[in-house]
Amino acid sequence: MEEPYETKTKSGKIEERILKDKGKFVRYTYIDKATGKATKDKLILIGKDQKAYFMIPTGERELAIPAHFDLGASVKDGEMTKNIKNILDEIK
């Protein structure tokens, strides 16, 4: 019998889900100023490791490409500009 942390792949193999890390994250979108269209997202993960990825749309899925990790970058949040580090500090 499968344990609750186990899952079955499409090919029928049983795999275990093992917690690797947990923490905070921020995800923001890049908008082309000329067209107003979203070009990509950036995902910043804060856990044991600090990582950043560009999330590139590829149809129904997204491709995660390692990106420069920068907590000093700023993003627009409504009418305000906020620093990524300050946004992460707001998350409990």
Backbone atoms as SQL, in Angstrom:
CREATE TABLE atoms (id INTEGER PRIMARY KEY, chain TEXT, resi INTEGER, resn TEXT, atom TEXT, x REAL, y REAL, z REAL);
INSERT INTO atoms VALUES
  (1, 'A', 1, 'MET', 'N', 0.842, -1.193, 0.000),
  (2, 'A', 1, 'MET', 'CA', 0.000, 0.000, 0.000),
  (3, 'A', 1, 'MET', 'C', 0.881, 1.249, 0.000),
  (4, 'A', 2, 'GLU', 'N', 0.482, 2.255, -0.776),
  (5, 'A', 2, 'GLU', 'CA', 1.249, 3.493, -0.848),
  (6, 'A', 2, 'GLU', 'C', 1.109, 4.288, 0.442),
  (7, 'A', 3, 'GLU', 'N', 2.203, 4.880, 0.863),
  (8, 'A', 3, 'GLU', 'CA', 2.178, 5.818, 1.987),
  (9, 'A', 3, 'GLU', 'C', 1.689, 7.169, 1.470),
  (10, 'A', 4, 'PRO', 'N', 1.164, 8.069, 2.342),
  (11, 'A', 4, 'PRO', 'CA', 0.653, 9.362, 1.872),
  (12, 'A', 4, 'PRO', 'C', 1.706, 10.228, 1.182),
  (13, 'A', 5, 'TYR', 'N', 2.986, 10.021, 1.461),
  (14, 'A', 5, 'TYR', 'CA', 4.049, 10.822, 0.856),
  (15, 'A', 5, 'TYR', 'C', 4.549, 10.215, -0.450),
  (16, 'A', 6, 'GLU', 'N', 3.952, 9.131, -0.885),
  (17, 'A', 6, 'GLU', 'CA', 4.353, 8.488, -2.126),
  (18, 'A', 6, 'GLU', 'C', 3.402, 8.865, -3.253),
  (19, 'A', 7, 'THR', 'N', 3.927, 8.832, -4.464),
  (20, 'A', 7, 'THR', 'CA', 3.114, 9.126, -5.636),
  (21, 'A', 7, 'THR', 'C', 3.494, 8.172, -6.754),
  (22, 'A', 8, 'LYS', 'N', 2.585, 7.965, -7.667),
  (23, 'A', 8, 'LYS', 'CA', 2.837, 7.056, -8.787),
  (24, 'A', 8, 'LYS', 'C', 3.013, 7.886, -10.052),
  (25, 'A', 9, 'THR', 'N', 4.098, 7.614, -10.794),
  (26, 'A', 9, 'THR', 'CA', 4.356, 8.317, -12.050),
  (27, 'A', 9, 'THR', 'C', 3.442, 7.763, -13.142),
  (28, 'A', 10, 'LYS', 'N', 3.419, 8.445, -14.277),
  (29, 'A', 10, 'LYS', 'CA', 2.625, 7.972, -15.416),
  (30, 'A', 10, 'LYS', 'C', 3.047, 6.577, -15.854),
  (31, 'A', 11, 'SER', 'N', 4.329, 6.266, -15.666),
  (32, 'A', 11, 'SER', 'CA', 4.828, 4.938, -16.073),
  (33, 'A', 11, 'SER', 'C', 4.605, 3.886, -14.986),
  (34, 'A', 12, 'GLY', 'N', 4.032, 4.287, -13.838),
  (35, 'A', 12, 'GLY', 'CA', 3.706, 3.332, -12.784),
  (36, 'A', 12, 'GLY', 'C', 4.738, 3.197, -11.686),
  (37, 'A', 13, 'LYS', 'N', 5.869, 3.918, -11.786),
  (38, 'A', 13, 'LYS', 'CA', 6.883, 3.870, -10.729),
  (39, 'A', 13, 'LYS', 'C', 6.373, 4.607, -9.498),
  (40, 'A', 14, 'ILE', 'N', 6.754, 4.112, -8.312),
  (41, 'A', 14, 'ILE', 'CA', 6.410, 4.778, -7.050),
  (42, 'A', 14, 'ILE', 'C', 7.575, 5.678, -6.657),
  (43, 'A', 15, 'GLU', 'N', 7.276, 6.942, -6.370),
  (44, 'A', 15, 'GLU', 'CA', 8.290, 7.897, -5.916),
  (45, 'A', 15, 'GLU', 'C', 7.856, 8.468, -4.571),
  (46, 'A', 16, 'GLU', 'N', 8.844, 8.835, -3.755),
  (47, 'A', 16, 'GLU', 'CA', 8.576, 9.470, -2.465),
  (48, 'A', 16, 'GLU', 'C', 8.758, 10.973, -2.598),
  (49, 'A', 17, 'ARG', 'N', 7.883, 11.737, -1.940),
  (50, 'A', 17, 'ARG', 'CA', 8.049, 13.193, -1.862),
  (51, 'A', 17, 'ARG', 'C', 8.789, 13.498, -0.560),
  (52, 'A', 18, 'ILE', 'N', 10.008, 14.034, -0.670),
  (53, 'A', 18, 'ILE', 'CA', 10.866, 14.321, 0.471),
  (54, 'A', 18, 'ILE', 'C', 11.106, 15.823, 0.528),
  (55, 'A', 19, 'LEU', 'N', 10.815, 16.454, 1.667),
  (56, 'A', 19, 'LEU', 'CA', 11.024, 17.896, 1.822),
  (57, 'A', 19, 'LEU', 'C', 12.506, 18.210, 1.696),
  (58, 'A', 20, 'LYS', 'N', 12.828, 19.083, 0.778),
  (59, 'A', 20, 'LYS', 'CA', 14.211, 19.470, 0.546),
  (60, 'A', 20, 'LYS', 'C', 14.513, 20.818, 1.180),
  (61, 'A', 21, 'ASP', 'N', 13.538, 21.727, 1.157),
  (62, 'A', 21, 'ASP', 'CA', 13.759, 23.078, 1.658),
  (63, 'A', 21, 'ASP', 'C', 12.397, 23.742, 1.827),
  (64, 'A', 22, 'LYS', 'N', 12.342, 24.793, 2.593),
  (65, 'A', 22, 'LYS', 'CA', 11.139, 25.611, 2.722),
  (66, 'A', 22, 'LYS', 'C', 11.582, 27.012, 3.057),
  (67, 'A', 23, 'GLY', 'N', 10.709, 27.972, 2.812),
  (68, 'A', 23, 'GLY', 'CA', 11.087, 29.352, 3.082),
  (69, 'A', 23, 'GLY', 'C', 10.123, 30.334, 2.464),
  (70, 'A', 24, 'LYS', 'N', 10.642, 31.487, 2.076),
  (71, 'A', 24, 'LYS', 'CA', 9.855, 32.570, 1.499),
  (72, 'A', 24, 'LYS', 'C', 10.150, 32.679, 0.015),
  (73, 'A', 25, 'PHE', 'N', 9.253, 33.352, -0.709),
  (74, 'A', 25, 'PHE', 'CA', 9.514, 33.596, -2.121),
  (75, 'A', 25, 'PHE', 'C', 8.870, 34.906, -2.551),
  (76, 'A', 26, 'VAL', 'N', 9.396, 35.456, -3.637),
  (77, 'A', 26, 'VAL', 'CA', 8.820, 36.608, -4.318),
  (78, 'A', 26, 'VAL', 'C', 8.841, 36.279, -5.803),
  (79, 'A', 27, 'ARG', 'N', 7.744, 36.571, -6.492),
  (80, 'A', 27, 'ARG', 'CA', 7.683, 36.372, -7.935),
  (81, 'A', 27, 'ARG', 'C', 7.171, 37.663, -8.553),
  (82, 'A', 28, 'TYR', 'N', 7.882, 38.144, -9.567),
  (83, 'A', 28, 'TYR', 'CA', 7.440, 39.362, -10.238),
  (84, 'A', 28, 'TYR', 'C', 7.590, 39.219, -11.740),
  (85, 'A', 29, 'THR', 'N', 6.867, 40.063, -12.472),
  (86, 'A', 29, 'THR', 'CA', 6.788, 39.993, -13.927),
  (87, 'A', 29, 'THR', 'C', 7.564, 41.129, -14.570),
  (88, 'A', 30, 'TYR', 'N', 8.186, 40.848, -15.701),
  (89, 'A', 30, 'TYR', 'CA', 8.813, 41.869, -16.537),
  (90, 'A', 30, 'TYR', 'C', 7.816, 42.233, -17.631),
  (91, 'A', 31, 'ILE', 'N', 7.531, 43.523, -17.793),
  (92, 'A', 31, 'ILE', 'CA', 6.591, 44.019, -18.798),
  (93, 'A', 31, 'ILE', 'C', 7.360, 44.838, -19.829),
  (94, 'A', 32, 'ASP', 'N', 7.181, 44.543, -21.105),
  (95, 'A', 32, 'ASP', 'CA', 7.783, 45.315, -22.190),
  (96, 'A', 32, 'ASP', 'C', 7.075, 46.669, -22.238),
  (97, 'A', 33, 'LYS', 'N', 7.809, 47.770, -22.005),
  (98, 'A', 33, 'LYS', 'CA', 7.190, 49.103, -21.960),
  (99, 'A', 33, 'LYS', 'C', 6.570, 49.499, -23.289),
  (100, 'A', 34, 'ALA', 'N', 7.130, 49.046, -24.394),
  (101, 'A', 34, 'ALA', 'CA', 6.608, 49.416, -25.716),
  (102, 'A', 34, 'ALA', 'C', 5.285, 48.721, -26.024),
  (103, 'A', 35, 'THR', 'N', 5.174, 47.443, -25.655),
  (104, 'A', 35, 'THR', 'CA', 3.974, 46.677, -26.012),
  (105, 'A', 35, 'THR', 'C', 3.013, 46.472, -24.848),
  (106, 'A', 36, 'GLY', 'N', 3.515, 46.607, -23.628),
  (107, 'A', 36, 'GLY', 'CA', 2.681, 46.356, -22.443),
  (108, 'A', 36, 'GLY', 'C', 2.486, 44.880, -22.152),
  (109, 'A', 37, 'LYS', 'N', 3.204, 44.011, -22.876),
  (110, 'A', 37, 'LYS', 'CA', 3.048, 42.566, -22.692),
  (111, 'A', 37, 'LYS', 'C', 4.094, 42.020, -21.722),
  (112, 'A', 38, 'ALA', 'N', 3.672, 41.019, -20.951),
  (113, 'A', 38, 'ALA', 'CA', 4.598, 40.328, -20.056),
  (114, 'A', 38, 'ALA', 'C', 5.572, 39.501, -20.888),
  (115, 'A', 39, 'THR', 'N', 6.874, 39.602, -20.551),
  (116, 'A', 39, 'THR', 'CA', 7.878, 38.851, -21.297),
  (117, 'A', 39, 'THR', 'C', 8.383, 37.647, -20.515),
  (118, 'A', 40, 'LYS', 'N', 8.480, 37.778, -19.201),
  (119, 'A', 40, 'LYS', 'CA', 8.960, 36.692, -18.346),
  (120, 'A', 40, 'LYS', 'C', 8.677, 37.065, -16.898),
  (121, 'A', 41, 'ASP', 'N', 8.803, 36.107, -16.012),
  (122, 'A', 41, 'ASP', 'CA', 8.715, 36.343, -14.572),
  (123, 'A', 41, 'ASP', 'C', 10.066, 36.039, -13.961),
  (124, 'A', 42, 'LYS', 'N', 10.287, 36.559, -12.755),
  (125, 'A', 42, 'LYS', 'CA', 11.462, 36.165, -11.980),
  (126, 'A', 42, 'LYS', 'C', 10.959, 35.645, -10.649),
  (127, 'A', 43, 'LEU', 'N', 11.482, 34.516, -10.226),
  (128, 'A', 43, 'LEU', 'CA', 11.115, 33.879, -8.977),
  (129, 'A', 43, 'LEU', 'C', 12.333, 33.866, -8.081),
  (130, 'A', 44, 'ILE', 'N', 12.207, 34.450, -6.885),
  (131, 'A', 44, 'ILE', 'CA', 13.296, 34.467, -5.914),
  (132, 'A', 44, 'ILE', 'C', 12.871, 33.608, -4.738),
  (133, 'A', 45, 'LEU', 'N', 13.693, 32.614, -4.419),
  (134, 'A', 45, 'LEU', 'CA', 13.406, 31.677, -3.345),
  (135, 'A', 45, 'LEU', 'C', 14.398, 31.887, -2.210),
  (136, 'A', 46, 'ILE', 'N', 13.872, 32.000, -0.996),
  (137, 'A', 46, 'ILE', 'CA', 14.719, 32.169, 0.181),
  (138, 'A', 46, 'ILE', 'C', 14.448, 30.989, 1.111),
  (139, 'A', 47, 'GLY', 'N', 15.435, 30.150, 1.299),
  (140, 'A', 47, 'GLY', 'CA', 15.358, 29.003, 2.199),
  (141, 'A', 47, 'GLY', 'C', 16.754, 28.752, 2.718),
  (142, 'A', 48, 'LYS', 'N', 17.125, 27.473, 2.837),
  (143, 'A', 48, 'LYS', 'CA', 18.519, 27.169, 3.195),
  (144, 'A', 48, 'LYS', 'C', 19.445, 27.776, 2.149),
  (145, 'A', 49, 'ASP', 'N', 19.032, 27.644, 0.898),
  (146, 'A', 49, 'ASP', 'CA', 19.763, 28.244, -0.223),
  (147, 'A', 49, 'ASP', 'C', 18.975, 29.455, -0.701),
  (148, 'A', 50, 'GLN', 'N', 19.648, 30.387, -1.295),
  (149, 'A', 50, 'GLN', 'CA', 18.982, 31.546, -1.901),
  (150, 'A', 50, 'GLN', 'C', 19.174, 31.428, -3.401),
  (151, 'A', 51, 'LYS', 'N', 18.056, 31.317, -4.127),
  (152, 'A', 51, 'LYS', 'CA', 18.127, 31.090, -5.565),
  (153, 'A', 51, 'LYS', 'C', 17.156, 32.002, -6.286),
  (154, 'A', 52, 'ALA', 'N', 17.448, 32.241, -7.550),
  (155, 'A', 52, 'ALA', 'CA', 16.551, 33.026, -8.396),
  (156, 'A', 52, 'ALA', 'C', 16.454, 32.341, -9.752),
  (157, 'A', 53, 'TYR', 'N', 15.256, 32.423, -10.350),
  (158, 'A', 53, 'TYR', 'CA', 15.011, 31.817, -11.652),
  (159, 'A', 53, 'TYR', 'C', 14.172, 32.757, -12.501),
  (160, 'A', 54, 'PHE', 'N', 14.485, 32.805, -13.808),
  (161, 'A', 54, 'PHE', 'CA', 13.565, 33.410, -14.761),
  (162, 'A', 54, 'PHE', 'C', 12.567, 32.321, -15.130),
  (163, 'A', 55, 'MET', 'N', 11.293, 32.654, -15.134),
  (164, 'A', 55, 'MET', 'CA', 10.235, 31.720, -15.511),
  (165, 'A', 55, 'MET', 'C', 9.762, 32.122, -16.904),
  (166, 'A', 56, 'ILE', 'N', 10.137, 31.340, -17.912),
  (167, 'A', 56, 'ILE', 'CA', 9.853, 31.656, -19.308),
  (168, 'A', 56, 'ILE', 'C', 8.648, 30.829, -19.765),
  (169, 'A', 57, 'PRO', 'N', 7.564, 31.505, -20.217),
  (170, 'A', 57, 'PRO', 'CA', 6.409, 30.743, -20.694),
  (171, 'A', 57, 'PRO', 'C', 6.748, 29.949, -21.955),
  (172, 'A', 58, 'THR', 'N', 6.324, 28.689, -21.974),
  (173, 'A', 58, 'THR', 'CA', 6.544, 27.825, -23.138),
  (174, 'A', 58, 'THR', 'C', 5.236, 27.098, -23.455),
  (175, 'A', 59, 'GLY', 'N', 4.201, 27.846, -23.702),
  (176, 'A', 59, 'GLY', 'CA', 2.896, 27.231, -23.954),
  (177, 'A', 59, 'GLY', 'C', 2.191, 26.957, -22.644),
  (178, 'A', 60, 'GLU', 'N', 1.908, 25.688, -22.369),
  (179, 'A', 60, 'GLU', 'CA', 1.192, 25.317, -21.154),
  (180, 'A', 60, 'GLU', 'C', 2.097, 25.259, -19.930),
  (181, 'A', 61, 'ARG', 'N', 3.412, 25.284, -20.121),
  (182, 'A', 61, 'ARG', 'CA', 4.359, 25.151, -19.016),
  (183, 'A', 61, 'ARG', 'C', 5.266, 26.375, -18.948),
  (184, 'A', 62, 'GLU', 'N', 6.114, 26.378, -17.926),
  (185, 'A', 62, 'GLU', 'CA', 7.124, 27.419, -17.797),
  (186, 'A', 62, 'GLU', 'C', 8.484, 26.764, -17.627),
  (187, 'A', 63, 'LEU', 'N', 9.482, 27.352, -18.243),
  (188, 'A', 63, 'LEU', 'CA', 10.850, 26.872, -18.147),
  (189, 'A', 63, 'LEU', 'C', 11.567, 27.714, -17.105),
  (190, 'A', 64, 'ALA', 'N', 12.170, 27.069, -16.104),
  (191, 'A', 64, 'ALA', 'CA', 12.908, 27.777, -15.054),
  (192, 'A', 64, 'ALA', 'C', 14.385, 27.819, -15.429),
  (193, 'A', 65, 'ILE', 'N', 14.910, 29.031, -15.615),
  (194, 'A', 65, 'ILE', 'CA', 16.311, 29.225, -15.974),
  (195, 'A', 65, 'ILE', 'C', 16.996, 29.956, -14.825),
  (196, 'A', 66, 'PRO', 'N', 18.097, 29.417, -14.292),
  (197, 'A', 66, 'PRO', 'CA', 18.789, 30.095, -13.199),
  (198, 'A', 66, 'PRO', 'C', 19.104, 31.550, -13.574),
  (199, 'A', 67, 'ALA', 'N', 18.895, 32.460, -12.608),
  (200, 'A', 67, 'ALA', 'CA', 19.101, 33.892, -12.830),
  (201, 'A', 67, 'ALA', 'C', 19.953, 34.473, -11.703),
  (202, 'A', 68, 'HIS', 'N', 20.452, 35.669, -11.925),
  (203, 'A', 68, 'HIS', 'CA', 21.230, 36.376, -10.909),
  (204, 'A', 68, 'HIS', 'C', 20.361, 36.630, -9.683),
  (205, 'A', 69, 'PHE', 'N', 20.879, 36.335, -8.505),
  (206, 'A', 69, 'PHE', 'CA', 20.163, 36.547, -7.249),
  (207, 'A', 69, 'PHE', 'C', 20.449, 37.961, -6.762),
  (208, 'A', 70, 'ASP', 'N', 19.421, 38.810, -6.677),
  (209, 'A', 70, 'ASP', 'CA', 19.616, 40.211, -6.306),
  (210, 'A', 70, 'ASP', 'C', 18.468, 40.691, -5.425),
  (211, 'A', 71, 'LEU', 'N', 18.718, 40.759, -4.118),
  (212, 'A', 71, 'LEU', 'CA', 17.694, 41.265, -3.193),
  (213, 'A', 71, 'LEU', 'C', 17.588, 42.782, -3.253),
  (214, 'A', 72, 'GLY', 'N', 18.528, 43.451, -3.905),
  (215, 'A', 72, 'GLY', 'CA', 18.525, 44.903, -3.970),
  (216, 'A', 72, 'GLY', 'C', 17.638, 45.461, -5.076),
  (217, 'A', 73, 'ALA', 'N', 17.121, 44.600, -5.953),
  (218, 'A', 73, 'ALA', 'CA', 16.263, 45.068, -7.047),
  (219, 'A', 73, 'ALA', 'C', 14.949, 45.614, -6.486),
  (220, 'A', 74, 'SER', 'N', 14.335, 46.513, -7.239),
  (221, 'A', 74, 'SER', 'CA', 13.048, 47.079, -6.846),
  (222, 'A', 74, 'SER', 'C', 11.984, 46.678, -7.851),
  (223, 'A', 75, 'VAL', 'N', 10.738, 46.568, -7.367),
  (224, 'A', 75, 'VAL', 'CA', 9.599, 46.235, -8.217),
  (225, 'A', 75, 'VAL', 'C', 8.468, 47.207, -7.925),
  (226, 'A', 76, 'LYS', 'N', 7.580, 47.357, -8.886),
  (227, 'A', 76, 'LYS', 'CA', 6.407, 48.198, -8.714),
  (228, 'A', 76, 'LYS', 'C', 5.309, 47.354, -8.072),
  (229, 'A', 77, 'ASP', 'N', 4.744, 47.842, -6.979),
  (230, 'A', 77, 'ASP', 'CA', 3.667, 47.159, -6.255),
  (231, 'A', 77, 'ASP', 'C', 2.495, 48.121, -6.185),
  (232, 'A', 78, 'GLY', 'N', 1.604, 48.027, -7.161),
  (233, 'A', 78, 'GLY', 'CA', 0.525, 49.018, -7.257),
  (234, 'A', 78, 'GLY', 'C', 1.133, 50.341, -7.655),
  (235, 'A', 79, 'GLU', 'N', 0.936, 51.353, -6.827),
  (236, 'A', 79, 'GLU', 'CA', 1.505, 52.680, -7.089),
  (237, 'A', 79, 'GLU', 'C', 2.850, 52.885, -6.405),
  (238, 'A', 80, 'MET', 'N', 3.293, 51.893, -5.616),
  (239, 'A', 80, 'MET', 'CA', 4.533, 52.031, -4.846),
  (240, 'A', 80, 'MET', 'C', 5.664, 51.236, -5.494),
  (241, 'A', 81, 'THR', 'N', 6.893, 51.684, -5.247),
  (242, 'A', 81, 'THR', 'CA', 8.079, 50.929, -5.619),
  (243, 'A', 81, 'THR', 'C', 8.644, 50.325, -4.349),
  (244, 'A', 82, 'LYS', 'N', 8.899, 49.009, -4.387),
  (245, 'A', 82, 'LYS', 'CA', 9.411, 48.327, -3.195),
  (246, 'A', 82, 'LYS', 'C', 10.665, 47.541, -3.540),
  (247, 'A', 83, 'ASN', 'N', 11.556, 47.454, -2.583),
  (248, 'A', 83, 'ASN', 'CA', 12.776, 46.680, -2.666),
  (249, 'A', 83, 'ASN', 'C', 12.435, 45.217, -2.350),
  (250, 'A', 84, 'ILE', 'N', 13.021, 44.263, -3.072),
  (251, 'A', 84, 'ILE', 'CA', 12.739, 42.842, -2.870),
  (252, 'A', 84, 'ILE', 'C', 13.015, 42.425, -1.426),
  (253, 'A', 85, 'LYS', 'N', 14.126, 42.881, -0.857),
  (254, 'A', 85, 'LYS', 'CA', 14.449, 42.520, 0.526),
  (255, 'A', 85, 'LYS', 'C', 13.357, 42.989, 1.470),
  (256, 'A', 86, 'ASN', 'N', 12.833, 44.204, 1.268),
  (257, 'A', 86, 'ASN', 'CA', 11.764, 44.718, 2.135),
  (258, 'A', 86, 'ASN', 'C', 10.490, 43.904, 1.988),
  (259, 'A', 87, 'ILE', 'N', 10.178, 43.460, 0.771),
  (260, 'A', 87, 'ILE', 'CA', 8.993, 42.632, 0.562),
  (261, 'A', 87, 'ILE', 'C', 9.135, 41.314, 1.327),
  (262, 'A', 88, 'LEU', 'N', 10.305, 40.688, 1.233),
  (263, 'A', 88, 'LEU', 'CA', 10.538, 39.434, 1.957),
  (264, 'A', 88, 'LEU', 'C', 10.457, 39.644, 3.463),
  (265, 'A', 89, 'ASP', 'N', 10.932, 40.784, 3.945),
  (266, 'A', 89, 'ASP', 'CA', 10.867, 41.075, 5.390),
  (267, 'A', 89, 'ASP', 'C', 9.427, 41.230, 5.862),
  (268, 'A', 90, 'GLU', 'N', 8.517, 41.648, 4.967),
  (269, 'A', 90, 'GLU', 'CA', 7.097, 41.806, 5.318),
  (270, 'A', 90, 'GLU', 'C', 6.403, 40.462, 5.514),
  (271, 'A', 91, 'ILE', 'N', 6.956, 39.402, 4.907),
  (272, 'A', 91, 'ILE', 'CA', 6.360, 38.071, 4.990),
  (273, 'A', 91, 'ILE', 'C', 6.792, 37.426, 6.303),
  (274, 'A', 92, 'LYS', 'N', 5.831, 36.936, 7.038),
  (275, 'A', 92, 'LYS', 'CA', 6.166, 36.319, 8.349),
  (276, 'A', 92, 'LYS', 'C', 6.655, 34.919, 8.197);
